[in-house]
Amino acid sequence: MKRRVIAVYTGNRAEYGLQYPILRAIAADKRLAYKLLVSGAHLQQAFGRTKAEIAKDGFDVHAEVKIAMGDDSLFGTAQAIGSGILSLSRVLARLKPDILVVYADRFEGFSAVITGTQMNIPTAHVEGGDITEGGALDDSVRHAMTKLAHLHFTTNEEAAERVRKLGEEPWRVHNVGFPAVDLVRAGLLASPEELLQRFGVDVGKPLVVFTQHSVTTEYDEAGAQVRPALKAMERLAREGVQILLTYPNNDAGGRRIIAELEKLRRRNVPNLQVHASLGRYNYHGALALPRAVCVGNSSSGIKETPALGCPFVNVGSRQNGRLRGGNVLDVGYDEEKIYEACRKALFDETFRRLCRGGGNPYGIGDAGPKIAQVLATVPLDKRLLQKKMTY
């Protein structure tokens, strides 16, 4: 039996961490063969060149999709989308996959969905139907990707219903849950001993894992927006809290945040470390520690921490509208409020017990196999390619 060739496109570390369970399930399915296409920040030294993490996970990279990133602005983002389309179209013409899988709502993925659908390649979109109303361009991009894609794998039933209400035929929509939960359920994360060896993290002491991205409609304010949080992190570090700070995504404004992180690094604050990337394995391991807290505005704080029983201090507006569990504390760009919320998340045992016992609105940890099953069995015919509007 000839295996279906599934091209999986990834443009940054966070997205790849969520695609990892999907890749594992595809690789394990004898009906399927994956082709991994690596692009964006994975290939950029300034953002950690995280392609190396993929190799450590044992996956083959079948193509590097070069994207020409211009300056740290929305003009540069628009240029990058065009560059991505040009590069990926050549790769897809060579590989001729049966299906292309693209994740979420970033500009790299947007370029991939445009390319795949315009080349009549059945394109599957993961994590459509979500809402983030906090000033990022994610909602517009995500819903545009939904309308272009042929198959939809959503992380929750609210999102699935939203995709159907966008006019997508119900048979195209599959509510599979959140892929990252697969990793937590399988225990595929760094142990306390590994974290001690790699980062000097003491499992017996409180820990903050911090990531703050730019809000793309306010990218010129990214530096000012991160400073109050970094001041709060420095205060906590000087009180003995271990702090791991990571670089943001390569969105417009990201380099302004990196500049602030590097200023803080040069201060040599005790208990505080800055890393371009922890890697998915270490990141989940750190958040699983019994005294850990996630801080910032990453979607991982909303969608991954419930499965780990970890509190999340959500800073600013970027995740407004996201479906969330009871482990989230929302604060603005205010040093004192961020500091107090972190102390509550770190030291309020009643709240921490609530976080550990709360439900997870994003599935039970079987998204990868569900997605692989659909990719292996969906008929590859005109009905799949010729979309109909249901409203």
Short mmCIF file of C-alpha atoms in Angstrom, two decimals, residues 3-9 19-36 59 99-101 153 367-373 375-376:
data_model
loop_
_atom_site.label_atom_id
_atom_site.label_comp_id
_atom_site.label_asym_id
_atom_site.label_seq_id
_atom_site.Cartn_x
_atom_site.Cartn_y
_atom_site.Cartn_z
CA ARG A 3 1.67 5.75 1.97
CA ARG A 4 0.08 9.16 1.83
CA VAL A 5 2.70 11.91 1.98
CA ILE A 6 1.84 14.52 4.63
CA ALA A 7 3.81 17.76 4.50
CA VAL A 8 3.98 19.43 7.93
CA TYR A 9 5.01 23.09 7.97
CA GLN A 19 3.01 19.88 16.20
CA TYR A 20 5.33 17.36 17.84
CA PRO A 21 2.47 15.00 18.86
CA ILE A 22 1.04 15.24 15.34
CA LEU A 23 4.40 14.36 13.79
CA ARG A 24 4.80 11.44 16.19
CA ALA A 25 1.37 10.10 15.27
CA ILE A 26 2.01 10.48 11.53
CA ALA A 27 5.41 8.80 11.82
CA ALA A 28 3.84 5.90 13.74
CA ASP A 29 1.03 5.35 11.22
CA LYS A 30 1.99 2.86 8.47
CA ARG A 31 -0.48 4.51 6.12
CA LEU A 32 1.36 7.85 6.27
CA ALA A 33 4.80 9.35 5.62
CA TYR A 34 5.74 12.84 6.80
CA LYS A 35 7.75 15.53 5.07
CA LEU A 36 8.82 18.19 7.55
CA PHE A 59 12.71 13.99 13.08
CA ILE A 99 -1.88 16.86 2.20
CA LEU A 100 -0.27 19.94 3.79
CA VAL A 101 -0.69 20.50 7.57
CA PHE A 153 -8.69 20.30 13.52
CA ALA A 367 -5.19 14.74 19.50
CA GLY A 368 -2.24 13.35 17.51
CA PRO A 369 -3.76 9.91 16.77
CA LYS A 370 -7.13 11.50 15.95
CA ILE A 371 -5.51 13.83 13.42
CA ALA A 372 -3.45 11.02 11.88
CA GLN A 373 -6.59 8.90 11.46
CA LEU A 375 -5.26 12.34 7.37
CA ALA A 376 -5.04 8.63 6.50
#
